[in-house]
Coordinates of C-alpha atoms in Angstrom, one line a residue:
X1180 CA -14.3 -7.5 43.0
X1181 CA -14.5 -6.8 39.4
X1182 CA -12.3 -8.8 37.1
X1183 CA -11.2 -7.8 33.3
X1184 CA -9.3 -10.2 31.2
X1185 CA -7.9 -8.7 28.1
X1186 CA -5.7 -11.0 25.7
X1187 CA -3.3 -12.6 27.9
X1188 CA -3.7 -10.1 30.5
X1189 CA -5.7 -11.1 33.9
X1190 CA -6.4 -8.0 35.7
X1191 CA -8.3 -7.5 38.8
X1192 CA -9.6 -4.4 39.7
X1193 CA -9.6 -3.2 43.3
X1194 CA -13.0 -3.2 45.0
X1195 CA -15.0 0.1 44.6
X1196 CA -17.4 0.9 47.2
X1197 CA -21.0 0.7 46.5
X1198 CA -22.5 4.1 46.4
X1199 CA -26.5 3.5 46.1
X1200 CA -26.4 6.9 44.4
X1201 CA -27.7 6.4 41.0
X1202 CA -24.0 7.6 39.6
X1203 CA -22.3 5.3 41.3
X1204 CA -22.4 2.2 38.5
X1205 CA -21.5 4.5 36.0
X1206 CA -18.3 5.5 38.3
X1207 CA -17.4 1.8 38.5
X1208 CA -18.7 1.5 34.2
X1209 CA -16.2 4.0 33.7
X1210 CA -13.1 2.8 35.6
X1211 CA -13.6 -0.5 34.3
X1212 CA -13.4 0.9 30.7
X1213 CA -10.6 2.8 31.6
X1214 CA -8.4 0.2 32.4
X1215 CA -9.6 -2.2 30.3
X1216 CA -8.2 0.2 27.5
X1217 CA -5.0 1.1 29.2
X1218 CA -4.6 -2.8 29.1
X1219 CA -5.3 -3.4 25.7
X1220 CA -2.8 -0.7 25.0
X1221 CA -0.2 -2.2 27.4
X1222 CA -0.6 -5.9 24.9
X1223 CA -0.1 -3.8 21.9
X1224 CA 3.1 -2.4 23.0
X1225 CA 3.8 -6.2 24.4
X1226 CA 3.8 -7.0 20.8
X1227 CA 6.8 -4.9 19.7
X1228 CA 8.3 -5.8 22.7
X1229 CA 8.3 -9.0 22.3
X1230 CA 9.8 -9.0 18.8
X1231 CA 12.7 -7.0 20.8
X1232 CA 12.4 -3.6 20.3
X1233 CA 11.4 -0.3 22.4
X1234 CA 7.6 1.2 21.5
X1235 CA 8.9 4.6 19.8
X1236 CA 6.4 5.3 17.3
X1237 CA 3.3 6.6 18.5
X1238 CA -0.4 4.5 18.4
X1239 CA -2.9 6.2 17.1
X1240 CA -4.3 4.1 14.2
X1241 CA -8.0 3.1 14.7
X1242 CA -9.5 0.9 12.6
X1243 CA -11.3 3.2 10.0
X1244 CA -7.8 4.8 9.7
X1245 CA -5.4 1.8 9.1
X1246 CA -8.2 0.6 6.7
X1247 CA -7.7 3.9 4.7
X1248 CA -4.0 3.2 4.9
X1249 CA -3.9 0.2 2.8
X1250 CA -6.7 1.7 0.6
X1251 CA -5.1 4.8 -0.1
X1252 CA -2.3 3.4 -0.8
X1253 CA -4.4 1.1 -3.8
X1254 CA -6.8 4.2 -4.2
X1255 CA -9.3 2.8 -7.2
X1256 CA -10.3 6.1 -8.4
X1257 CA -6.6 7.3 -9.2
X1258 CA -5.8 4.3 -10.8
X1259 CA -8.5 4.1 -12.8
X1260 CA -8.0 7.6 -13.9
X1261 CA -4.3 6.7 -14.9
X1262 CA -4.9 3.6 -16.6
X1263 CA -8.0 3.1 -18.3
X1264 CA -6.3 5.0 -21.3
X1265 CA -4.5 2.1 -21.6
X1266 CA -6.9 -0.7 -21.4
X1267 CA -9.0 1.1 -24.2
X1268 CA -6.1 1.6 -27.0
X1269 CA -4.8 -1.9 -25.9
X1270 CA -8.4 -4.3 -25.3
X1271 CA -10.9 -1.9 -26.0
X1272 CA -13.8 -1.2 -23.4
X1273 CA -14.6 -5.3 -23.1
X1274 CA -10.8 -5.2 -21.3
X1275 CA -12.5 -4.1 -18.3
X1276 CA -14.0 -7.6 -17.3
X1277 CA -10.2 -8.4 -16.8
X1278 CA -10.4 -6.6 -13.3
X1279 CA -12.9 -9.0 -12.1
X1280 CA -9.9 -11.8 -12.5
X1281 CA -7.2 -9.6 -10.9
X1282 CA -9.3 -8.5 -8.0
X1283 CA -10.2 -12.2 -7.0
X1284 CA -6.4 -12.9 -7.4
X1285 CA -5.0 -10.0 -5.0
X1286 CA -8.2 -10.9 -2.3
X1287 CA -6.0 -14.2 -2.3
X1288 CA -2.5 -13.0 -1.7
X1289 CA -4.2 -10.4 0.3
X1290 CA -5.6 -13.5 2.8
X1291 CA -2.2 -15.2 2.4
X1292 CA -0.2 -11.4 3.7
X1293 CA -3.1 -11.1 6.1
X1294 CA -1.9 -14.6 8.0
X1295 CA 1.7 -12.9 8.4
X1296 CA 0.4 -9.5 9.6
X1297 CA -1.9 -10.9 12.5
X1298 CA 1.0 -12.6 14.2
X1299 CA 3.9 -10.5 13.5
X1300 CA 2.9 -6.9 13.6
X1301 CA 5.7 -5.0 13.3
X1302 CA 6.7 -2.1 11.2
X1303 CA 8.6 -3.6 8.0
X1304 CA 6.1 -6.2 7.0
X1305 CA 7.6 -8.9 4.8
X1306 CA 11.6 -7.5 6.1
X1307 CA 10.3 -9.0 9.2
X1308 CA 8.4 -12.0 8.3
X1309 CA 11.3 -13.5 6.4
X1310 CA 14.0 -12.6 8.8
X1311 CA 12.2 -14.3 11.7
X1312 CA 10.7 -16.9 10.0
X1313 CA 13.3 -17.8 7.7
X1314 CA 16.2 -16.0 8.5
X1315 CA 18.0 -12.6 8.6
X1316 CA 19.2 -12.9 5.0
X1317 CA 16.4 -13.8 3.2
X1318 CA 14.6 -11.1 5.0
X1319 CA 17.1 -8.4 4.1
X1320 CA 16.5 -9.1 0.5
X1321 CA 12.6 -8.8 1.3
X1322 CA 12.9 -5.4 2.7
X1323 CA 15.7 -4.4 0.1
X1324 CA 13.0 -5.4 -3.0
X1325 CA 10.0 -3.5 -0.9
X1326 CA 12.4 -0.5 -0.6
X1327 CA 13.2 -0.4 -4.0
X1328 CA 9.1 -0.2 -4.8
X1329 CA 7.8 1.9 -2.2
X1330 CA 10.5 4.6 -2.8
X1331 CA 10.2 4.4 -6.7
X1332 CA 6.2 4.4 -6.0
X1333 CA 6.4 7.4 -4.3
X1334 CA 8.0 9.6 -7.4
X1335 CA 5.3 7.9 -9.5
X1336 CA 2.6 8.8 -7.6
X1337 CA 3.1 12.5 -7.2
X1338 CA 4.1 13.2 -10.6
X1339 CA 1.2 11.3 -11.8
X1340 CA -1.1 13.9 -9.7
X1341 CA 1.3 16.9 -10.8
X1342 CA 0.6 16.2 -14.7
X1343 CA -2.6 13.9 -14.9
X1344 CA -4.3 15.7 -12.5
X1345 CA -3.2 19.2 -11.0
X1346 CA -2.0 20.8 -14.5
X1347 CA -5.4 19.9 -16.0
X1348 CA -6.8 21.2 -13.2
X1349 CA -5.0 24.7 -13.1
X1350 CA -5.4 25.2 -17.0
X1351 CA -1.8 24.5 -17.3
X1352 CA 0.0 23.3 -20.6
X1353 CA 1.5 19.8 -21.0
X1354 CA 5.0 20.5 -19.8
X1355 CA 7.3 17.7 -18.0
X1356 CA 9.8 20.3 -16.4
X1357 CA 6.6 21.8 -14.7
X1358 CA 5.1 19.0 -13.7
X1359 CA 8.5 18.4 -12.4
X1360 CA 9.2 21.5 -10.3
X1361 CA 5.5 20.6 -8.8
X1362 CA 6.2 17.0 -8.2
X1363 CA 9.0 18.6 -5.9
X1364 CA 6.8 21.2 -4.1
X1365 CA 4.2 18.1 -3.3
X1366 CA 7.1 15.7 -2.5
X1367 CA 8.2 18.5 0.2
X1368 CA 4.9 19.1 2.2
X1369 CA 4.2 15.7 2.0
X1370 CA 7.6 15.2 3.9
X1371 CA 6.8 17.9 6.2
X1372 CA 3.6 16.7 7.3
X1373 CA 4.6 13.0 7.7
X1374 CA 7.7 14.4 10.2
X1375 CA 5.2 16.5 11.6
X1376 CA 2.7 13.7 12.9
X1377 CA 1.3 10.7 12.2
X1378 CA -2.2 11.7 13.4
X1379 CA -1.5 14.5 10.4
X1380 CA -1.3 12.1 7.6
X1381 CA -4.0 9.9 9.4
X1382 CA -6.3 13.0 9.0
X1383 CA -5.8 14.0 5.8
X1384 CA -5.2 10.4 4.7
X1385 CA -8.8 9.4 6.5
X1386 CA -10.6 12.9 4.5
X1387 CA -8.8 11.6 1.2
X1388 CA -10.6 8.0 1.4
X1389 CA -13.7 9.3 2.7
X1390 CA -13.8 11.8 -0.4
X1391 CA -12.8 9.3 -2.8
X1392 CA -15.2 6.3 -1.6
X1393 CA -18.1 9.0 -1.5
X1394 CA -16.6 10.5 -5.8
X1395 CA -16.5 6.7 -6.8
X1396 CA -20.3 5.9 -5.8
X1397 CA -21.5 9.2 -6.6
X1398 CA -19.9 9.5 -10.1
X1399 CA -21.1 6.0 -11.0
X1400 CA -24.7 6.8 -9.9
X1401 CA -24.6 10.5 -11.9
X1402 CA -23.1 8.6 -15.1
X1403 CA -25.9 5.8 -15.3
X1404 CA -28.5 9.0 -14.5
X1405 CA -27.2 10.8 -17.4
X1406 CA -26.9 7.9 -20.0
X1407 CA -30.8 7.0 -18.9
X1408 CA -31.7 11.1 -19.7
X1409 CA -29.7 12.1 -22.8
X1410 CA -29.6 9.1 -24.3
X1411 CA -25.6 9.1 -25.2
X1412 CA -23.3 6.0 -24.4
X1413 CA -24.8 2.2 -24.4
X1414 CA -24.6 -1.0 -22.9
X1415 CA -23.2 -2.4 -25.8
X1416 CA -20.4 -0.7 -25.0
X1417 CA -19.4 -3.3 -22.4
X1418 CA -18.9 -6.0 -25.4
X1419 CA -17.0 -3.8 -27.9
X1420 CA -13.3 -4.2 -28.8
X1421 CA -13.7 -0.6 -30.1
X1422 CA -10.2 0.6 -31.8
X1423 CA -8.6 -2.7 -31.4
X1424 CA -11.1 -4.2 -33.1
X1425 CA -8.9 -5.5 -36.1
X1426 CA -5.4 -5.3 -34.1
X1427 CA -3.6 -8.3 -34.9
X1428 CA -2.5 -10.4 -32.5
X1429 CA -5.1 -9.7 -29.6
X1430 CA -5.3 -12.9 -28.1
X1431 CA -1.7 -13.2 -28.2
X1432 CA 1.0 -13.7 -25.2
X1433 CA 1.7 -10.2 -24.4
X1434 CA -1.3 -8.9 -26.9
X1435 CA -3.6 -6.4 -26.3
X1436 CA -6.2 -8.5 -24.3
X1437 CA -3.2 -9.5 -22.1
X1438 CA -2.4 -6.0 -21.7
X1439 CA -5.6 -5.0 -19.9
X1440 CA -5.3 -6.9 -17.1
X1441 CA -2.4 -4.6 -16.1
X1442 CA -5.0 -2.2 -15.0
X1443 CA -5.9 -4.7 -12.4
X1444 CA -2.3 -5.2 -11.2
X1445 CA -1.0 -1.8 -11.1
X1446 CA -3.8 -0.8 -9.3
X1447 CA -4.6 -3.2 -6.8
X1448 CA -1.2 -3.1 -4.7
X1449 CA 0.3 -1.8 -1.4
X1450 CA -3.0 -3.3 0.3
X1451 CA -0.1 -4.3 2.6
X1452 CA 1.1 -0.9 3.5
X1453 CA -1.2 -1.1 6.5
X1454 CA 1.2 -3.5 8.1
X1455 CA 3.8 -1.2 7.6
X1456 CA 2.6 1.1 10.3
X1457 CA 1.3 -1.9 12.4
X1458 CA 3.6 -0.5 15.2
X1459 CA 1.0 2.8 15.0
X1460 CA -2.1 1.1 15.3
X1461 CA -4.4 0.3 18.1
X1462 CA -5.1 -3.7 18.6
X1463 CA -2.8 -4.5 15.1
X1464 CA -3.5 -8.1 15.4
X1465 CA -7.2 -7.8 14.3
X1466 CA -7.2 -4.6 12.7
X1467 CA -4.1 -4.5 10.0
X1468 CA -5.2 -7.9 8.9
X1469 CA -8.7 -6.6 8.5
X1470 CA -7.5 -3.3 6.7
X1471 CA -5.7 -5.7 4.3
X1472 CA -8.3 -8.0 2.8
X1473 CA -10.8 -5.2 3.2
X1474 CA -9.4 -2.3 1.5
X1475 CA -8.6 -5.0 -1.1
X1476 CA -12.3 -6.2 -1.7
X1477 CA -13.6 -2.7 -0.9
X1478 CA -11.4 -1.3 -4.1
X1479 CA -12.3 -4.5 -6.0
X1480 CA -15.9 -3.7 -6.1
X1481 CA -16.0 -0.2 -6.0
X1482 CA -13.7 -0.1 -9.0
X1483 CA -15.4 -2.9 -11.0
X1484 CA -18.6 -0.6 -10.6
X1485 CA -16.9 2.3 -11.6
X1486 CA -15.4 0.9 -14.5
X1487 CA -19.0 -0.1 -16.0
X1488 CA -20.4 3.3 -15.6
X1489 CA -17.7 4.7 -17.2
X1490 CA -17.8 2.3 -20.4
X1491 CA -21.5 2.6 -20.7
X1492 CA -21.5 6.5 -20.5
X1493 CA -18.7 6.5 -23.4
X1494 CA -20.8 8.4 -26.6
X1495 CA -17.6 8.0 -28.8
X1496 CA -15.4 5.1 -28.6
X1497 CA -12.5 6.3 -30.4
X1498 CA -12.8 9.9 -29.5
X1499 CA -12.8 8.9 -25.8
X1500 CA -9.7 6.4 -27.0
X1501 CA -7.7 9.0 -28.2
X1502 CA -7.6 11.3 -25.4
X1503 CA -5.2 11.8 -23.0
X1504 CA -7.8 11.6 -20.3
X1505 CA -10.5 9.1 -21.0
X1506 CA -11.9 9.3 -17.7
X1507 CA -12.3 13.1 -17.5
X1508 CA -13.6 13.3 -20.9
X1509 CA -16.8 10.6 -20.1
X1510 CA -17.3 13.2 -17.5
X1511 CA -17.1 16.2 -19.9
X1512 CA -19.1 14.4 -22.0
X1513 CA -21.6 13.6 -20.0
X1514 CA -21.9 15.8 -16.9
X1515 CA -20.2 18.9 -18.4
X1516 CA -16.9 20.9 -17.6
X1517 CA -17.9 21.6 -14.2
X1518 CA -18.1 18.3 -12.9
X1519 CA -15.0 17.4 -15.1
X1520 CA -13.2 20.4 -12.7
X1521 CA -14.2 19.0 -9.5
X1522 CA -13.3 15.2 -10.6
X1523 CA -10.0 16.9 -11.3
X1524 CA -9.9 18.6 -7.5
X1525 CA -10.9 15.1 -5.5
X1526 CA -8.7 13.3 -7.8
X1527 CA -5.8 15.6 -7.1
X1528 CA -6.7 15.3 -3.4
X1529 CA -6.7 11.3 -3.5
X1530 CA -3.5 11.4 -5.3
X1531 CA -2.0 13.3 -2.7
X1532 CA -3.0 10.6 0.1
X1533 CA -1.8 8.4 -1.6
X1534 CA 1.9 9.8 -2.2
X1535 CA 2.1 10.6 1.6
X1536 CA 0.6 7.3 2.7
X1537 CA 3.4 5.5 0.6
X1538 CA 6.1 7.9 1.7
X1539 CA 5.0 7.0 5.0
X1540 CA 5.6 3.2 4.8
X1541 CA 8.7 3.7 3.1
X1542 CA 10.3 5.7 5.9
X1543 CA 8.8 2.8 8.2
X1544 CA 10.3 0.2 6.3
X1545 CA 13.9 2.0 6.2
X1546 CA 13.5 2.7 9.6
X1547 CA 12.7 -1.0 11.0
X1548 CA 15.5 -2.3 8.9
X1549 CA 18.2 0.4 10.4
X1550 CA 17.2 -0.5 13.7
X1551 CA 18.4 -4.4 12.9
X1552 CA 21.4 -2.4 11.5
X1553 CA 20.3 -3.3 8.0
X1554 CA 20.3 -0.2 5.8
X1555 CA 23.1 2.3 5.2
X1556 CA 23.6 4.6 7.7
X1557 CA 21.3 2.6 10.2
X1558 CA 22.2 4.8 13.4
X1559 CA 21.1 7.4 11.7
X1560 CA 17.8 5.9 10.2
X1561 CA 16.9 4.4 13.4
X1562 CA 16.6 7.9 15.3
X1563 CA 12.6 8.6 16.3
X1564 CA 11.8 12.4 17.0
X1565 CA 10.7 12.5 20.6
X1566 CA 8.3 14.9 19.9
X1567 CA 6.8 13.6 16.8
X1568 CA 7.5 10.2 17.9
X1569 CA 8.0 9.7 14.0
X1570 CA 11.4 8.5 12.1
X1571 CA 12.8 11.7 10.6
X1572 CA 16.0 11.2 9.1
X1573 CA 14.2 7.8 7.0
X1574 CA 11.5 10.1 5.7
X1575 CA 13.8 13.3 4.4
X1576 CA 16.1 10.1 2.7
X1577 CA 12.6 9.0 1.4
X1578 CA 12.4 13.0 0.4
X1579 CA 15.9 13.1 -0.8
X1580 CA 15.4 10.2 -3.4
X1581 CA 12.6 11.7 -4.8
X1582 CA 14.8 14.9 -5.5
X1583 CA 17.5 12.9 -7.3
X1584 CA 14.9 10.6 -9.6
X1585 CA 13.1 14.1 -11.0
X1586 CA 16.1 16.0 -11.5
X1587 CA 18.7 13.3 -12.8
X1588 CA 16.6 11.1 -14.6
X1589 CA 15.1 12.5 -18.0
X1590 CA 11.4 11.8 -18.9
X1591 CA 11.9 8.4 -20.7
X1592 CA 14.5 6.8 -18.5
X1593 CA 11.8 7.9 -15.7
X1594 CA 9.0 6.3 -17.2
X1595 CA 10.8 3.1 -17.7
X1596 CA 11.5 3.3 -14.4
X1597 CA 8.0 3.7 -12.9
X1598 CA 6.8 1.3 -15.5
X1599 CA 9.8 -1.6 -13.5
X1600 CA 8.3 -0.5 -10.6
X1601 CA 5.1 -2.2 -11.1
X1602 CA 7.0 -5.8 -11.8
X1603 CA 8.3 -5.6 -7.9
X1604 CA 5.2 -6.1 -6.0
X1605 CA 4.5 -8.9 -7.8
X1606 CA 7.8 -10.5 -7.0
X1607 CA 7.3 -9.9 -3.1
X1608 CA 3.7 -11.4 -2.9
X1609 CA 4.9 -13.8 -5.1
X1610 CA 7.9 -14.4 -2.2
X1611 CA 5.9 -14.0 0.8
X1612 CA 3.6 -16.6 0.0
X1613 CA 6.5 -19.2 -0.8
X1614 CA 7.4 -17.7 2.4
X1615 CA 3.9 -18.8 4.1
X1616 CA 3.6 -22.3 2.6
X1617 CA 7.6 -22.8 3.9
X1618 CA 6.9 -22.0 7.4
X1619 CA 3.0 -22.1 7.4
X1620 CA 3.1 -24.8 10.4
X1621 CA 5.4 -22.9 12.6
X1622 CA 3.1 -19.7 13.2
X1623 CA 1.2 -19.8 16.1
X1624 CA -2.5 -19.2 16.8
X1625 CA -3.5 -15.9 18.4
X1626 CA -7.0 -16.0 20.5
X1627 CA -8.7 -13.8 18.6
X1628 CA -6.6 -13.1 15.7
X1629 CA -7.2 -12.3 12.0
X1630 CA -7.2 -16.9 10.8
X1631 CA -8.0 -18.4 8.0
X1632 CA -7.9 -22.1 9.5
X1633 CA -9.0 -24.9 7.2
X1634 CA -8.7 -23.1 4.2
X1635 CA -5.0 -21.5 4.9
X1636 CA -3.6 -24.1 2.5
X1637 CA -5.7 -24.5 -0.7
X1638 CA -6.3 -20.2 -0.3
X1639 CA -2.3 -20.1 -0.4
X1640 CA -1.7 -22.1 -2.9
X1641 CA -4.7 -20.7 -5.5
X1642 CA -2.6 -17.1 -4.2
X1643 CA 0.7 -18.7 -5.3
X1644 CA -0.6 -19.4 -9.2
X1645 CA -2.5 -16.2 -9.4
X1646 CA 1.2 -14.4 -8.4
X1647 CA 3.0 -16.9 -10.7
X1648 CA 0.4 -15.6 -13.8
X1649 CA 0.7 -11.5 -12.7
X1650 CA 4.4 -11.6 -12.7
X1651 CA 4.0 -13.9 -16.7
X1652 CA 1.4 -11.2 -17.8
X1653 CA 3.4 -8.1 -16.6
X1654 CA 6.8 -9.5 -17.9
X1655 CA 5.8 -11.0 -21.6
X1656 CA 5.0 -7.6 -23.1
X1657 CA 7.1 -6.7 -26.0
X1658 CA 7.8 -3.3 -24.5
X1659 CA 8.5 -4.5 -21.0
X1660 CA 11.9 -5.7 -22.0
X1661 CA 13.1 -2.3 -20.6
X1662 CA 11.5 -2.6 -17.1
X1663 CA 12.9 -5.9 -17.0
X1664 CA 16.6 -5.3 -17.3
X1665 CA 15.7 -2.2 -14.5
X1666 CA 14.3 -4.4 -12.2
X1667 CA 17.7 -6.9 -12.4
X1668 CA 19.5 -4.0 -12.3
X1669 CA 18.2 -3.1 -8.7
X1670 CA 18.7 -6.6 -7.5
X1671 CA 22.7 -6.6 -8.6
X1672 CA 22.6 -3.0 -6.9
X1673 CA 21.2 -4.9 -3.8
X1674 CA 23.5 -7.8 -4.6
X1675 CA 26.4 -5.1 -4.5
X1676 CA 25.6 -4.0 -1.2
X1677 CA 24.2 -7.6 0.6
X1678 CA 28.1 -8.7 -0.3
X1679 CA 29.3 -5.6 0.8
X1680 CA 27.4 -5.8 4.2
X1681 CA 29.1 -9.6 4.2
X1682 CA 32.0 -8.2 4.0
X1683 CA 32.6 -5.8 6.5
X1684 CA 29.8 -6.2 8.6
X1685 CA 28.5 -9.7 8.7
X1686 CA 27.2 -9.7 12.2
X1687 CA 23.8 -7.6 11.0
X1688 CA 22.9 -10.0 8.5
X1689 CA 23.2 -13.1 11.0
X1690 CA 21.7 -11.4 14.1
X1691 CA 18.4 -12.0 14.6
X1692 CA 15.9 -9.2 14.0
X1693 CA 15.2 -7.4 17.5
X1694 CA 18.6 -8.4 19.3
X1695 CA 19.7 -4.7 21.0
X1696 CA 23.9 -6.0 20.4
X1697 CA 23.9 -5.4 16.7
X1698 CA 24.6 -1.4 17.8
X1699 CA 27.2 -2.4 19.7
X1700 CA 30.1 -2.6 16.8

């Protein structure tokens, strides 16, 4: 007999008889593999059973590929490339220490989100941590603030690679209406290949990180090469306030020093997006926990690296300063237009995983709260291709949003938009680890399982004052008054609709999450 024990599966195998041929214990090698991975996928599909639903989406997540989830969805190099600008007319080039600070504050929530994702992995994330753990209501508002993000995120993303990087790239003129109509075209395929298959965006997703993780290291290296030879940029450079060196009130709340730490913040997010597709990937309770504090450290480092290269190889400070593309003039500058060209290519590339990755969570999101009967039309959101095995109608609505942002909203009223949208994820980490310390003592311990143990409590509650200082630091700025009003203005728009819901349907707000009868009315 040969016995296997997998999780909280006991299997024994039958008896194989004993060939003294020489291929004989590979045979039995073999079998015993076999079934040893048929039942480790049998307890993954457990898991989504036991929260009460059907398995419908497709596994096919490794590990490598639900870590590039999460850290395409931060992806380092794009935004580096669409906010150092920022940090040097706001800081100078000594605003760059202020990543250090934020990446050691999102490693924390990232440990605290991490806790949640090994015990409940199922697509919707914080939706379906708060509705089972606290209940249905508060978790509605989760998923209704996460929506709001991830769909806005998506328009931000891909018109961010149709003007910062693909227009630059194609020799084409600054033109909004352009970058527009290309946002659009990108907004489309990406749709199509997400409907298509999950193993699709996995792929290109998977290529994206691998290019950008290899441009990161390699750019660094060839920038610190090319500063030794030529002499041009210095380490000096790391100290200097450069054009804000006489700005008036730098150490302010809200001043310019203040300012640079939104690099930090509006980069490092959606680490979480890995839990999202937790219902996709293979052994979820080790390996979306793992993809969440990883891709998190992995971008922290990589992009603290990057960052220093880049301000040592700057020759001039307020030259660099005043373009509209700091990071692809240091490359210019120092490696010459070709390599400026194919920064512009991987960058474009990277940005494009990164649209379709969030896209993807999005329509993952809508789809696990339709299926609670949650989200408008939820019998129609619910639906799963058979073939695909991937929720179509939630991505083309995902699609369909996008449309109506870049052809209602003109370019100001858009940026102020995408500008609120980096205030929500600050307010959901911020909740899901209020969440954690509420119910902290009710989660159960998984053999096995991604656990912080010991240090659960004093890691939670360091994550709860690092999100309590992000949300101060992105709200106090003079010219965030704006994104501020936005963002109430899509929590009275939920409001609206969590009444409405009240109203007429109450039942799917005070059914548990999983329970089959809410599609019965």
């Amino acid at each position: 007999m040969i016995g296997v024990q997998t999780g909280r599966h006991n299997l024994i195998l039958m008896t194989f008889p004993i060939d003294p041929g020489v291929g004989a214990p590979l045979r039995i090698e073999g079998e015993v593999a076999a079934v040893a991975r048929a039942s480790a996928d049998q307890a993954d599909e457990d898991s989504v059973e036991i929260g009460g639903y059907r398995q419908e989406l497709k596994r096919t997540l490794g590990s490598f590929q639900v870590f590039a989830i999460s850290f395409a969805f931060i992806s380092v190099a794009v935004g580096i490339f669409a906010t150092y600008d920022d940090v040097l007319r706001n800081a100078g080039p000594v605003g760059i220490w202020l990543w250090i600070l934020a990446a050691v504050g999102q490693a924390l929530v990232a440990l605290v989100v991490a806790q949640f994702a090994a015990r409940i992995p199922l697509s919707g994330s914080a939706y379906q941590w708060a509705s089972r753990l606290a209940n249905p209501k508060i978790g509605w508002w989760f998923g209704w603030v996460t929506f709001c993000y991830l769909a806005i995120a998506v328009v931000a993303v891909d018109n961010a690679l149709a003007s910062q990087a693909f227009m630059p790239l194609a020799g084409l003129e600054r033109d909004e209406e352009t970058a527009r109509v290309i946002t659009l075209v990108v907004l489309f395929v990406q749709a199509v290949l997400a409907i298509a298959s999950t193993r699709i965006v996995s792929m290109i997703n998977t290529a994206a990180v691998g290019l950008e993780l290899a441009l990161v290291v390699v750019l660094a290296i060839a920038l610190v090469v090319a500063v030794v030879i030529t002499g041009r940029g210095a380490t000096g450079n790391l100290t200097s306030r450069g054009i804000t060196e006489n700005a008036s009130g730098y150490f302010a709340v809200g001043g310019g020093l203040m300012l640079a730490m939104i690099m930090g913040l509006g980069t490092l997010v959606g680490f979480d997006a890995a839990a999202n597709l937790a219902e996709e990937a293979k052994d979820p309770h080790r390996s979306v926990p793992r993809a969440i504090v990883g891709s998190v450290v992995a971008a922290g480092v990589l992009g603290l690296l990057f960052l220093i290269a880049l301000t040592v190889a700057i020759d001039d400070i307020p030259g660099v300063s005043a373009s509209g593309s700091p990071v692809a003039a240091i490359m210019r500058d120092q490696l010459g237009p070709v390599m400026e060209r194919v920064l512009l290519a991987a960058i474009t590339f990277a940005f494009f995983g990164a649209g379709m990755v969030v896209l993807a969570a999005c329509s993952r999101l809508v789809f696990a709260m339709s299926r609670d009967a949650r989200f408008p039309a939820h019998k129609l959101m619910r639906r799963v291709d058979p073939r695909t095995r991937t929720p179509v109608p939630a991505t083309i609505l995902i699609l369909l949003l996008g449309v109506v942002l870049m052809v209602a909203l003109p370019g100001d009223a858009l940026l102020e938009l995408i500008t609120a949208s980096t205030i929500l994820p600050a307010l959901i980490y911020g909740a899901t680890i209020v969440l954690y310390l509420a119910v902290r003592r009710r989660l159960d311990r998984r053999k096995g399982a991604f656990d912080l143990g010991r240090f659960e409590l004093p890691i939670a509650v360091a994550a709860l004052v690092w999100s309590a200082v992000a949300l101060f630091v992105l709200v106090t700025p003079a010219d965030a008054t704006v994104p501020v009003v936005i963002v109430a203005g899509l929590l009275l728009v939920g409001g609206l609709f969590f009444l409405a819901v009240l109203t007429f349907d109450r039942q799917a707000l005070e059914t548990e999450p999983g329970d089959v009868s809410v599609f019965e009315h």
